[in-house]
Amino acid sequence: MAVTVSLVALFGLVLFFLLRSKTLGAGAAFIATGFGFFLASTGAAKPINTLAASLIETVQNI
């Protein structure tokens, strides 16, 4: 749960700065989509949370 809250905050912050700088591209679309999934906690949130947790664990083990 703590990972989800942290990722929501991270995605929200990055999305805010992307929108503020008027940077619209594939990266902004990815950030907005990720933010939406984590924030809404839809049915797709569980696989995305699992993927994010796996990526975080992988990065920590590198």
Short mmCIF file of C-alpha atoms in Angstrom, two decimals:
data_model
loop_
_atom_site.label_atom_id
_atom_site.label_comp_id
_atom_site.label_asym_id
_atom_site.label_seq_id
_atom_site.Cartn_x
_atom_site.Cartn_y
_atom_site.Cartn_z
CA MET A 1 0.00 0.00 0.00
CA ALA A 2 2.84 2.41 0.77
CA VAL A 3 4.29 1.83 -2.70
CA THR A 4 0.95 2.74 -4.30
CA VAL A 5 0.67 6.01 -2.38
CA SER A 6 4.24 6.91 -3.26
CA LEU A 7 3.70 6.17 -6.94
CA VAL A 8 0.49 8.22 -7.00
CA ALA A 9 2.39 11.15 -5.53
CA LEU A 10 5.27 10.68 -7.98
CA PHE A 11 3.02 10.34 -11.03
CA GLY A 12 0.94 13.31 -9.90
CA LEU A 13 4.00 15.51 -9.47
CA VAL A 14 5.50 14.51 -12.80
CA LEU A 15 2.14 15.01 -14.55
CA PHE A 16 1.80 18.46 -12.98
CA PHE A 17 5.19 19.56 -14.29
CA LEU A 18 4.58 18.02 -17.73
CA LEU A 19 1.29 19.85 -18.04
CA ARG A 20 2.78 23.08 -16.73
CA SER A 21 5.59 22.98 -19.30
CA LYS A 22 3.09 22.06 -22.05
CA THR A 23 5.03 18.91 -22.89
CA LEU A 24 2.56 16.65 -24.64
CA GLY A 25 3.87 13.39 -25.98
CA ALA A 26 4.10 9.67 -25.37
CA GLY A 27 5.81 10.22 -22.02
CA ALA A 28 3.05 12.50 -20.77
CA ALA A 29 0.44 10.01 -21.90
CA PHE A 30 2.21 7.22 -19.98
CA ILE A 31 2.45 9.33 -16.82
CA ALA A 32 -1.20 10.38 -17.05
CA THR A 33 -2.34 6.80 -17.62
CA GLY A 34 -0.24 5.48 -14.73
CA PHE A 35 -1.50 8.23 -12.46
CA GLY A 36 -5.09 7.44 -13.39
CA PHE A 37 -4.75 3.73 -12.76
CA PHE A 38 -3.09 4.15 -9.39
CA LEU A 39 -5.45 6.90 -8.29
CA ALA A 40 -8.67 5.21 -9.34
CA SER A 41 -7.67 1.72 -8.16
CA THR A 42 -9.60 0.08 -10.96
CA GLY A 43 -9.58 -3.64 -11.69
CA ALA A 44 -6.40 -3.12 -13.70
CA ALA A 45 -4.68 -1.55 -10.68
CA LYS A 46 -3.69 -4.89 -9.13
CA PRO A 47 -1.58 -6.06 -12.12
CA ILE A 48 -0.09 -2.57 -12.43
CA ASN A 49 0.72 -2.53 -8.70
CA THR A 50 2.32 -5.96 -9.04
CA LEU A 51 4.38 -4.79 -12.01
CA ALA A 52 5.45 -1.61 -10.21
CA ALA A 53 6.40 -3.55 -7.08
CA SER A 54 8.43 -5.99 -9.19
CA LEU A 55 10.22 -3.13 -10.95
CA ILE A 56 10.98 -1.42 -7.65
CA GLU A 57 12.31 -4.67 -6.18
CA THR A 58 14.42 -5.25 -9.29
CA VAL A 59 15.91 -1.76 -9.13
CA GLN A 60 16.72 -2.22 -5.44
CA ASN A 61 18.52 -5.47 -6.17
CA ILE A 62 20.71 -3.99 -8.90
#
